[in-house]
CSV table of C-alpha atoms and ligand atoms in Angstrom, one decimal:
chain,number,residue,atom,x,y,z
A,1,UNK,CA,90.0,103.0,112.8
A,2,UNK,CA,92.3,100.3,114.1
A,3,UNK,CA,94.6,101.6,116.7
A,4,UNK,CA,97.6,99.6,115.5
A,5,UNK,CA,97.4,101.1,112.1
A,6,UNK,CA,98.4,104.4,110.7
A,7,UNK,CA,98.0,104.6,107.0
A,8,UNK,CA,99.1,107.6,105.1
A,9,UNK,CA,98.7,108.4,101.5
A,10,UNK,CA,100.8,111.0,99.8
A,11,UNK,CA,99.5,112.3,96.6
A,12,UNK,CA,102.1,112.7,94.0
A,13,UNK,CA,101.3,115.9,92.1
A,14,UNK,CA,103.9,116.3,89.5
A,15,UNK,CA,103.7,119.1,87.1
A,16,UNK,CA,103.0,116.7,84.3
A,17,UNK,CA,99.6,115.8,85.9
A,18,UNK,CA,98.4,119.2,86.9
A,19,UNK,CA,96.5,119.8,83.7
A,20,UNK,CA,94.5,116.6,83.9
A,21,UNK,CA,91.6,117.7,86.0
A,22,UNK,CA,89.1,118.2,83.3
A,23,UNK,CA,89.6,114.9,81.5
A,24,UNK,CA,86.6,113.2,82.9
A,25,UNK,CA,83.8,115.3,81.3
A,26,UNK,CA,81.7,113.3,78.9
A,27,UNK,CA,82.5,114.1,75.3
A,28,UNK,CA,81.2,112.7,72.1
A,29,UNK,CA,82.7,113.5,68.8
A,30,UNK,CA,80.5,113.2,65.7
A,31,UNK,CA,82.1,113.1,62.4
A,32,UNK,CA,80.0,113.5,59.3
A,33,UNK,CA,80.5,111.2,56.4
A,34,UNK,CA,83.7,111.7,54.6
A,35,UNK,CA,83.5,114.8,52.3
A,36,UNK,CA,86.2,113.8,50.0
A,37,UNK,CA,85.6,110.1,50.2
A,38,UNK,CA,87.7,108.1,47.8
A,39,UNK,CA,86.3,106.6,44.8
A,40,UNK,CA,85.1,103.1,45.8
A,41,UNK,CA,83.0,100.6,44.0
A,42,UNK,CA,79.3,101.3,44.5
A,43,UNK,CA,76.7,98.7,45.4
A,44,UNK,CA,77.1,98.7,49.1
A,45,UNK,CA,75.4,96.1,51.3
A,46,UNK,CA,73.9,96.5,54.7
A,47,UNK,CA,75.9,93.4,55.7
A,48,UNK,CA,79.1,95.1,57.0
A,49,UNK,CA,81.3,94.7,60.0
A,50,UNK,CA,82.8,97.4,62.3
A,51,UNK,CA,85.9,96.8,64.4
A,52,UNK,CA,87.5,99.0,67.1
A,53,UNK,CA,91.1,98.0,67.7
A,54,UNK,CA,92.9,97.3,69.9
A,55,UNK,CA,90.0,95.9,71.8
A,56,UNK,CA,91.8,96.1,75.2
A,57,UNK,CA,94.7,98.4,75.8
A,58,UNK,CA,96.5,99.4,79.0
A,59,UNK,CA,98.6,102.6,79.4
A,60,UNK,CA,100.4,104.3,82.3
A,61,UNK,CA,98.1,107.0,83.8
A,62,UNK,CA,98.3,110.3,81.9
A,63,UNK,CA,99.4,108.7,78.6
A,64,UNK,CA,97.5,108.9,75.3
A,65,UNK,CA,96.5,106.1,73.0
A,66,UNK,CA,95.3,105.6,69.5
A,67,UNK,CA,92.2,103.5,68.6
A,68,UNK,CA,91.3,102.5,65.1
A,69,UNK,CA,87.7,102.1,64.0
A,70,UNK,CA,87.5,100.3,60.8
A,71,UNK,CA,84.7,98.7,58.8
A,72,UNK,CA,83.9,96.9,55.6
A,73,UNK,CA,81.5,99.6,54.5
A,74,UNK,CA,82.8,101.0,51.2
A,75,UNK,CA,81.0,104.3,51.6
A,76,UNK,CA,80.2,105.2,55.2
A,77,UNK,CA,77.5,107.9,55.7
A,78,UNK,CA,78.6,108.7,59.2
A,79,UNK,CA,81.0,107.6,61.8
A,80,UNK,CA,82.1,108.6,65.3
A,81,UNK,CA,83.6,107.7,68.6
A,82,UNK,CA,81.9,107.9,72.0
A,83,UNK,CA,83.9,107.9,75.2
A,84,UNK,CA,84.4,109.9,78.4
A,85,UNK,CA,88.1,110.2,77.6
A,86,UNK,CA,89.4,113.4,76.1
A,87,UNK,CA,89.9,113.2,72.4
A,88,UNK,CA,92.9,114.5,70.4
A,89,UNK,CA,93.7,114.1,66.8
A,90,UNK,CA,91.8,112.1,64.2
A,91,UNK,CA,93.2,110.4,61.2
A,92,UNK,CA,91.2,108.8,58.4
A,93,UNK,CA,91.7,106.6,55.5
A,94,UNK,CA,89.6,104.3,53.3
A,95,UNK,CA,87.5,102.2,55.6
A,96,UNK,CA,89.0,103.4,58.9
A,97,UNK,CA,89.2,106.3,61.3
A,98,UNK,CA,91.9,106.5,64.0
A,99,UNK,CA,91.2,108.5,67.1
A,100,UNK,CA,93.7,109.7,69.7
A,101,UNK,CA,92.6,109.6,73.3
A,102,UNK,CA,94.5,112.0,75.6
A,103,UNK,CA,95.5,111.9,79.3
A,104,UNK,CA,94.0,108.5,80.1
A,105,UNK,CA,93.5,108.6,83.9
A,106,UNK,CA,90.3,106.6,84.6
A,107,UNK,CA,91.3,103.1,85.6
A,108,UNK,CA,88.9,101.6,83.1
A,109,UNK,CA,87.0,103.3,80.3
A,110,UNK,CA,84.6,102.0,77.7
A,111,UNK,CA,85.1,103.3,74.2
A,112,UNK,CA,82.5,102.8,71.4
A,113,UNK,CA,82.7,103.7,67.7
A,114,UNK,CA,80.0,103.5,65.1
A,115,UNK,CA,79.7,103.5,61.4
A,116,UNK,CA,76.6,104.2,59.4
A,117,UNK,CA,76.3,102.4,56.1
A,118,UNK,CA,73.2,102.5,53.8
A,119,UNK,CA,71.1,103.8,56.7
A,120,UNK,CA,72.2,101.1,59.1
A,121,UNK,CA,74.4,101.9,62.1
A,122,UNK,CA,76.7,99.4,63.7
A,123,UNK,CA,78.9,99.6,66.8
A,124,UNK,CA,82.1,98.3,68.0
A,125,UNK,CA,83.6,98.6,71.6
A,126,UNK,CA,87.0,98.7,73.2
A,127,UNK,CA,88.3,99.2,76.7
A,128,UNK,CA,91.1,101.4,77.7
A,129,UNK,CA,92.7,100.9,81.1
A,130,UNK,CA,95.3,102.9,83.0
A,131,UNK,CA,97.6,101.4,85.6
A,132,UNK,CA,101.2,101.7,86.8
A,133,UNK,CA,103.1,98.9,88.6
A,134,UNK,CA,104.8,100.4,91.7
A,135,UNK,CA,108.2,101.9,91.0
A,136,UNK,CA,109.4,100.4,94.3
A,137,UNK,CA,108.2,98.5,97.4
A,138,UNK,CA,110.5,99.2,100.3
A,139,UNK,CA,110.2,97.7,103.8
A,140,UNK,CA,112.2,99.9,106.2
A,141,UNK,CA,114.5,98.4,108.8
A,142,UNK,CA,112.2,97.8,111.8
A,143,UNK,CA,112.3,100.3,114.7
A,144,UNK,CA,111.8,98.9,118.2
A,145,UNK,CA,109.3,100.8,120.3
A,146,UNK,CA,109.2,99.3,123.8
A,147,UNK,CA,108.6,95.6,123.3
A,148,UNK,CA,107.1,96.1,119.9
A,149,UNK,CA,108.5,96.7,116.4
A,150,UNK,CA,107.3,99.4,114.1
A,151,UNK,CA,107.2,98.1,110.5
A,152,UNK,CA,106.9,100.6,107.7
A,153,UNK,CA,106.4,99.8,104.0
A,154,UNK,CA,106.6,102.3,101.2
A,155,UNK,CA,104.9,101.7,97.9
A,156,UNK,CA,105.9,104.4,95.4
A,157,UNK,CA,104.4,105.7,92.1
A,158,UNK,CA,101.5,103.3,91.9
A,159,UNK,CA,98.1,103.6,90.1
A,160,UNK,CA,95.2,103.0,90.7
A,161,UNK,CA,95.5,103.0,94.4
A,162,UNK,CA,91.9,102.0,94.9
A,163,UNK,CA,92.8,98.5,93.5
A,164,UNK,CA,95.9,98.1,95.7
A,165,UNK,CA,96.3,95.7,98.6
A,166,UNK,CA,99.5,96.1,100.7
A,167,UNK,CA,100.5,93.0,102.8
A,168,UNK,CA,103.1,92.1,105.3
A,169,UNK,CA,104.0,88.5,105.1
A,170,UNK,CA,106.2,86.2,107.2
A,171,UNK,CA,106.9,82.7,106.1
A,172,UNK,CA,103.6,81.6,104.4
A,173,UNK,CA,101.5,83.8,106.7
A,174,UNK,CA,100.0,87.2,106.1
A,175,UNK,CA,100.7,89.3,109.3
A,176,UNK,CA,98.8,92.2,108.2
A,177,UNK,CA,97.0,93.4,105.0
A,178,UNK,CA,95.3,96.6,104.0
A,179,UNK,CA,92.9,97.2,101.2
A,180,UNK,CA,92.9,100.8,99.8
A,181,UNK,CA,89.6,100.6,97.9
A,182,UNK,CA,88.3,103.9,99.3
A,183,UNK,CA,91.1,105.8,97.6
A,184,UNK,CA,90.0,107.2,94.2
A,185,UNK,CA,92.6,109.8,93.4
A,186,UNK,CA,93.3,110.3,89.7
A,187,UNK,CA,97.1,110.4,90.0
A,188,UNK,CA,100.1,108.2,90.8
A,189,UNK,CA,100.5,108.0,94.5
A,190,UNK,CA,102.9,106.9,97.2
A,191,UNK,CA,101.4,104.7,99.9
A,192,UNK,CA,102.9,104.1,103.3
A,193,UNK,CA,101.7,101.2,105.4
A,194,UNK,CA,102.6,101.3,109.1
A,195,UNK,CA,102.1,98.3,111.4
A,196,UNK,CA,103.1,97.7,115.0
A,197,UNK,CA,104.2,94.1,115.6
A,198,UNK,CA,104.3,92.5,119.0
A,199,UNK,CA,106.8,89.9,118.2
A,200,UNK,CA,106.5,86.3,119.3
A,201,UNK,CA,109.6,84.1,119.3
A,202,UNK,CA,108.9,82.9,115.7
A,203,UNK,CA,108.7,86.5,114.5
A,204,UNK,CA,112.4,86.9,115.4
A,205,UNK,CA,113.9,84.5,113.0
A,206,UNK,CA,111.7,84.3,109.9
A,207,UNK,CA,112.1,87.1,107.3
A,208,UNK,CA,109.3,89.6,106.7
A,209,UNK,CA,108.4,90.9,103.3
A,210,UNK,CA,106.0,93.6,102.1
A,211,UNK,CA,103.8,92.9,99.1
A,212,UNK,CA,101.9,95.2,96.9
A,213,UNK,CA,99.1,93.7,94.7
A,214,UNK,CA,97.1,95.5,92.1
A,215,UNK,CA,94.0,93.5,91.4
A,216,UNK,CA,92.6,94.8,88.2
A,217,UNK,CA,89.7,92.5,87.4
A,218,UNK,CA,91.5,89.8,85.7
A,219,UNK,CA,94.9,91.3,85.6
A,220,UNK,CA,97.0,90.9,88.8
A,221,UNK,CA,100.2,92.9,89.2
A,222,UNK,CA,102.5,92.0,92.1
A,223,UNK,CA,105.6,93.6,93.5
A,224,UNK,CA,107.4,92.9,96.7
A,225,UNK,CA,110.1,94.2,98.9
A,226,UNK,CA,113.4,92.8,99.9
A,227,UNK,CA,113.1,90.7,103.0
A,228,UNK,CA,114.1,91.9,106.5
A,229,UNK,CA,114.5,90.0,109.7
A,230,UNK,CA,113.9,91.2,113.2
A,231,UNK,CA,116.7,89.1,114.7
A,232,UNK,CA,119.3,91.3,113.0
A,233,UNK,CA,118.0,94.1,115.1
A,234,UNK,CA,117.5,91.9,118.2
A,235,UNK,CA,121.1,92.3,119.3
A,236,UNK,CA,120.8,96.0,119.6
A,237,UNK,CA,117.7,96.2,121.8
A,238,UNK,CA,117.5,95.5,125.4
A,239,UNK,CA,114.0,94.1,125.4
A,240,UNK,CA,114.8,91.5,122.7
A,241,UNK,CA,118.2,90.8,124.4
A,242,UNK,CA,116.1,90.0,127.5
A,243,UNK,CA,113.8,87.7,125.6
A,244,UNK,CA,116.8,86.0,124.0
A,245,UNK,CA,118.2,85.6,127.4
A,246,UNK,CA,114.9,83.9,128.4
A,247,UNK,CA,115.1,81.7,125.4
A,248,UNK,CA,118.6,80.7,126.4
A,249,UNK,CA,117.4,80.1,130.0
A,250,UNK,CA,114.5,77.9,128.7
A,251,UNK,CA,116.9,75.9,126.5
A,252,UNK,CA,119.2,75.5,129.5
A,253,UNK,CA,116.3,74.2,131.6
A,254,UNK,CA,115.3,71.7,128.8
A,255,UNK,CA,118.9,70.5,128.6
A,256,UNK,CA,119.0,69.9,132.3
A,257,UNK,CA,115.7,68.1,132.3
A,258,UNK,CA,116.9,66.1,129.3
A,259,UNK,CA,120.1,65.2,131.0
A,260,UNK,CA,118.2,64.1,134.1
A,261,UNK,CA,115.9,61.8,132.2
A,262,UNK,CA,118.9,60.4,130.3
A,263,UNK,CA,120.6,59.8,133.5
A,264,UNK,CA,117.5,58.0,135.0
A,265,UNK,CA,117.0,56.0,131.8
A,266,UNK,CA,120.6,54.8,131.8
A,267,UNK,CA,120.4,53.9,135.5
A,268,UNK,CA,117.2,51.9,134.7
A,269,UNK,CA,118.8,50.1,131.8
A,270,UNK,CA,121.8,49.3,134.0
A,271,UNK,CA,119.5,47.6,136.5
A,272,UNK,CA,117.8,45.5,133.8
B,301,LIG,C1,107.1,109.5,96.4
B,301,LIG,O1,108.2,108.6,96.6
B,301,LIG,C2,109.4,108.9,95.8
B,301,LIG,C3,110.4,107.9,96.0
B,301,LIG,O2,110.7,107.7,97.4
B,301,LIG,C4,109.9,110.3,96.1
B,301,LIG,O3,110.9,110.6,95.2
B,301,LIG,C5,108.7,111.3,95.9
B,301,LIG,O4,109.1,112.6,96.2
B,301,LIG,C6,107.5,110.9,96.7
B,301,LIG,N1,106.4,111.8,96.4
B,301,LIG,C7,105.7,112.4,97.4
B,301,LIG,C8,104.6,113.3,96.9
B,301,LIG,O5,105.9,112.2,98.5
B,302,LIG,C1,93.4,101.3,60.8
B,302,LIG,O1,93.0,100.0,60.4
B,302,LIG,C2,93.0,99.8,59.0
B,302,LIG,C3,92.3,98.4,58.8
B,302,LIG,O2,92.9,97.5,59.6
B,302,LIG,C4,94.4,99.9,58.5
B,302,LIG,O3,94.4,99.7,57.1
B,302,LIG,C5,95.0,101.3,58.8
B,302,LIG,O4,96.3,101.4,58.4
B,302,LIG,C6,94.9,101.5,60.3
B,302,LIG,N1,95.2,102.9,60.6
B,302,LIG,C7,96.1,103.3,61.5
B,302,LIG,C8,96.4,104.7,61.7
B,302,LIG,O5,96.6,102.5,62.2
């Protein structure tokens, strides 16, 4: 563990999510061929298509979603849906079955449906993802600790934390970044990144921002904090006041040196 870092994760366990623990068991629902199937023209062909839509869908964690498995088979002999997600209601109509999936909490789940027509079974697939853009990214005003500054960034109500990267940036540079890939909790979470900065002169004037990035294989969701500057604080702290005094002294010395050179230069020109 790096000594400069203290990272704390606060699980957000709201009442709404307490019931979700059992959602990950594998379930398969088999639906036998429609009993009261509508009168459709006979003469089916084994050449039929099956579609599961939408093919890709994203929901906030804990929400439910409907997927529709449709086919061109006029008289299906069997159909069903296979997924790890918990299933809710089912609706059916001629050529389609709609399935409700409850409490989606896994970051990414494969869903497959099948239709059997004239003894042949065909499959279609879809992917259900759950994510939540952070509600807020807040970089606290820095607190000076001796000659260092404690920077603290809060990322609230975010999911999935395992795909989150939190960064502190200044100008174009990343001062510090933390990858939270080991965190696999099934709920929205608050994440606090703490970093102790030993400021150089350039740190005092450029603004610092905190960035949260969810990197969801293909989909990148970014949020960032309002900028802060250390210089605003500099006037309140002795240590920085001292370093500012030394900057002032350095500038004073440079001016004197400059003036001396100018004086010499002018003297030389006067002689030429
Ligand atoms: C997460 O952060 C929000 C906003 O600051 C706060 O209201 C909530 O209580 C926090 N949850 C936990 C578990 O700390
Ligand atoms: C399912 O899809 C079929 C074919 O596209 C459509 O006719 C039907 O209305 C859809 N059902 C629902 C519940 O969306």
